């Protein structure tokens, strides 16, 4: 019986291998790359003990982002590719319309020099640039954090304030409304202009619209995506997609 079981296993193995080889050959003949894709064990949403993420149905979370533990995402918020929001020791709240761009890190403070346990609270329509680091801080509505900026424990960025790219906001620093801060450590540079003040809301809307495009694309299977590529090559890109990407969204 044991030898029969081994024989059946071997036959099954070779049948599967043959089937996979034929599938790869068929994909190559069709010009598709399905067989090159590797399965990923990445989990976009993950519990930590009894702490589970709460994600609104209208929020966008990119497939390669990680939302861990006690994290609340409100409507219209968008968490982009490679971001990590880790709410294991405390709460992270992301307000409506807020965008946290690629490779940013958001964490909370369990212990620090002042012995405070601090959540990270992010208001509505906040723009957070690529590779920013937020740790146990508060960002009020329509504030702006530049790319690669770091905001540390207990810092408080008020409404319509700007932290310039690459800046370091030290612990317990408060940035008043309508001011631009930058440098390492960050310090006051100037007042926000009227053009910048108008940008706060338009940036949030632009990223909310762009998130809808990415959310729609991420729900499609590879066959649909390949079909779309053929259409784009034949008819350029469709008008709806171009209209959403027409504005320059680069920060």
XYZ file of C-alpha atoms in Angstrom:
251
model
C 0.000 0.000 0.000
C 2.818 2.367 0.829
C 4.522 1.745 -2.523
C 1.204 2.241 -4.323
C 0.713 5.560 -2.514
C 4.179 6.728 -3.516
C 3.537 5.715 -7.118
C 0.242 7.617 -7.262
C 1.902 10.651 -5.708
C 4.665 10.548 -8.313
C 2.180 10.203 -11.171
C 0.137 13.111 -9.816
C 3.270 15.207 -9.448
C 4.352 14.657 -13.047
C 0.849 15.317 -14.386
C 0.779 18.637 -12.534
C 4.273 19.546 -13.738
C 3.280 18.707 -17.317
C 0.119 20.804 -16.999
C 2.082 23.764 -15.633
C 4.652 23.454 -18.414
C 1.872 23.447 -21.034
C 0.284 26.477 -19.351
C 3.601 28.374 -19.454
C 4.052 27.460 -23.108
C 0.534 28.647 -23.939
C 1.142 31.943 -22.128
C 4.375 32.491 -24.045
C 2.606 31.853 -27.359
C -0.091 34.384 -26.394
C 2.500 36.939 -25.321
C 1.320 36.927 -21.716
C 3.395 36.928 -18.551
C 0.982 35.273 -16.126
C 3.372 32.405 -15.444
C 6.121 34.803 -14.308
C 4.081 36.091 -11.362
C 5.016 34.748 -7.939
C 2.483 34.239 -5.169
C 2.878 36.724 -2.330
C 2.067 36.084 1.326
C 1.812 39.817 1.975
C -1.185 40.816 4.118
C -2.475 44.340 3.587
C -4.568 44.280 6.782
C -3.315 42.525 9.900
C -4.595 42.187 13.458
C -2.381 42.484 16.514
C -4.038 40.404 19.249
C -7.485 42.034 19.703
C -6.581 45.174 17.728
C -7.891 45.153 14.174
C -7.763 47.838 11.452
C -11.010 49.658 10.675
C -11.014 50.713 7.021
C -13.895 52.659 5.505
C -15.272 51.175 2.298
C -14.376 54.372 0.422
C -10.740 54.381 1.556
C -7.987 53.133 -0.746
C -5.201 50.890 0.530
C -2.582 49.909 -2.048
C -1.884 46.172 -2.304
C 1.705 46.521 -1.068
C 0.814 48.722 1.935
C 0.576 47.291 5.472
C -2.153 48.389 7.896
C -1.475 46.764 11.251
C -3.416 46.822 14.513
C -5.446 49.734 15.868
C -5.644 51.863 12.714
C -8.736 53.810 11.607
C -9.020 54.947 7.968
C -11.872 57.325 7.214
C -13.733 57.872 3.906
C -11.712 59.052 0.931
C -8.347 58.506 2.603
C -5.622 56.812 0.556
C -2.627 54.785 1.692
C -0.180 54.329 -1.156
C 2.292 51.665 -2.203
C 4.834 50.493 0.339
C 3.381 52.415 3.293
C 3.376 50.906 6.781
C 0.884 52.051 9.430
C 1.607 50.141 12.641
C -0.881 50.718 15.434
C 0.257 48.038 17.833
C 0.958 50.036 21.003
C -1.584 52.811 20.440
C -4.058 54.244 17.920
C -3.477 55.679 14.450
C -6.330 57.730 12.986
C -6.301 58.935 9.366
C -8.932 61.516 8.495
C -11.205 61.779 5.465
C -9.517 62.718 2.198
C -6.007 62.390 3.619
C -3.315 60.863 1.415
C -0.219 59.103 2.756
C 2.112 58.619 -0.166
C 4.457 55.819 -1.156
C 6.879 54.267 1.356
C 5.793 56.425 4.295
C 5.889 55.081 7.856
C 3.350 55.902 10.559
C 3.859 54.573 14.077
C 2.820 55.391 17.636
C 4.767 56.082 20.830
C 4.539 53.559 23.647
C 7.392 55.000 25.668
C 9.723 57.954 25.270
C 11.868 60.284 27.371
C 8.766 61.947 28.819
C 7.102 58.649 29.633
C 4.065 59.501 27.494
C 1.992 57.041 25.509
C 1.026 58.890 22.341
C -1.268 58.015 19.424
C -0.779 59.391 15.929
C -3.725 61.570 14.919
C -3.999 62.784 11.322
C -6.841 65.134 10.385
C -8.877 65.544 7.199
C -7.404 66.435 3.778
C -3.801 66.166 4.937
C -1.104 65.554 2.323
C 1.875 63.450 3.426
C 4.681 63.127 0.887
C 6.683 60.077 -0.114
C 8.862 58.376 2.519
C 7.716 60.577 5.401
C 8.005 59.281 8.979
C 5.317 60.128 11.545
C 5.735 58.940 15.127
C 3.261 59.674 17.915
C 2.350 63.114 16.550
C -0.729 65.150 15.628
C -1.440 66.692 12.224
C -4.456 68.984 11.985
C -6.770 69.286 8.967
C -5.238 70.458 5.668
C -1.663 70.436 6.872
C 1.164 69.385 4.558
C 4.154 67.146 5.275
C 6.821 67.122 2.561
C 8.594 64.074 1.177
C 11.101 62.378 3.514
C 10.172 64.652 6.418
C 10.170 63.249 9.966
C 7.712 64.345 12.674
C 8.537 62.959 16.121
C 6.739 62.194 19.390
C 4.408 64.858 20.739
C 4.885 67.220 17.791
C 1.766 69.108 16.707
C 1.321 70.551 13.206
C -1.616 72.967 13.087
C -4.047 73.555 10.227
C -2.587 75.039 7.012
C 0.983 74.579 8.232
C 3.735 73.156 6.015
C 6.717 70.995 6.925
C 9.201 71.135 4.072
C 10.675 68.028 2.456
C 13.510 66.369 4.357
C 12.871 68.305 7.567
C 13.070 66.946 11.109
C 10.413 68.155 13.541
C 11.707 67.408 17.035
C 9.709 66.054 19.955
C 6.960 68.279 21.417
C 7.413 70.977 18.755
C 4.270 72.898 17.843
C 4.039 74.417 14.359
C 1.445 77.221 14.288
C -1.231 77.520 11.614
C -0.184 79.277 8.408
C 3.575 78.827 8.879
C 6.221 77.048 6.814
C 8.903 75.198 8.776
C 11.983 73.418 7.444
C 15.473 72.228 8.219
C 17.095 69.868 10.693
C 15.897 70.626 13.262
C 12.873 72.329 11.701
C 12.431 76.025 12.407
C 10.168 78.818 11.188
C 10.976 79.976 7.641
C 8.059 82.106 6.446
C 4.292 82.442 6.241
C 2.140 80.320 3.928
C 1.183 82.084 0.679
C -2.369 82.281 -0.654
C -1.423 79.918 -3.505
C -0.159 77.371 -0.993
C -3.274 77.757 1.122
C -5.438 76.911 -1.909
C -3.207 73.922 -2.668
C -4.097 72.117 0.576
C -7.621 71.223 -0.519
C -6.853 70.707 -4.230
C -4.047 68.281 -3.416
C -6.398 66.197 -1.291
C -9.036 66.114 -4.043
C -6.469 65.217 -6.714
C -5.151 62.286 -4.719
C -8.641 61.117 -3.820
C -9.511 61.003 -7.529
C -6.260 59.270 -8.397
C -6.879 56.700 -5.662
C -10.178 55.778 -7.326
C -8.317 55.065 -10.566
C -5.801 52.834 -8.795
C -8.530 51.084 -6.804
C -10.368 50.265 -10.040
C -7.189 49.006 -11.719
C -6.276 46.809 -8.752
C -9.599 44.974 -8.898
C -8.977 43.807 -12.474
C -7.486 40.445 -13.294
C -4.540 40.036 -15.643
C -6.699 39.232 -18.666
C -8.601 42.501 -18.284
C -5.350 44.417 -17.798
C -3.799 42.896 -20.917
C -6.938 43.747 -22.892
C -6.769 47.348 -21.670
C -3.136 47.584 -22.755
C -4.119 46.606 -26.265
C -6.827 49.263 -26.293
C -4.405 51.921 -25.035
C -1.929 51.045 -27.783
C -4.638 51.200 -30.437
C -6.580 54.250 -29.240
C -4.014 55.977 -27.010
C -5.343 56.182 -23.432
C -9.018 56.628 -22.689
C -10.327 60.107 -21.955
C -11.556 59.340 -18.443
C -8.149 58.107 -17.295
C -6.372 61.075 -18.887
C -8.777 63.547 -17.315
C -7.937 62.277 -13.835
C -4.190 62.354 -14.490
C -4.197 65.598 -16.459
C -3.034 67.758 -13.581
C 0.511 67.549 -12.328
C 0.280 65.619 -9.070
C 3.995 65.462 -8.430
C 4.902 67.039 -5.081
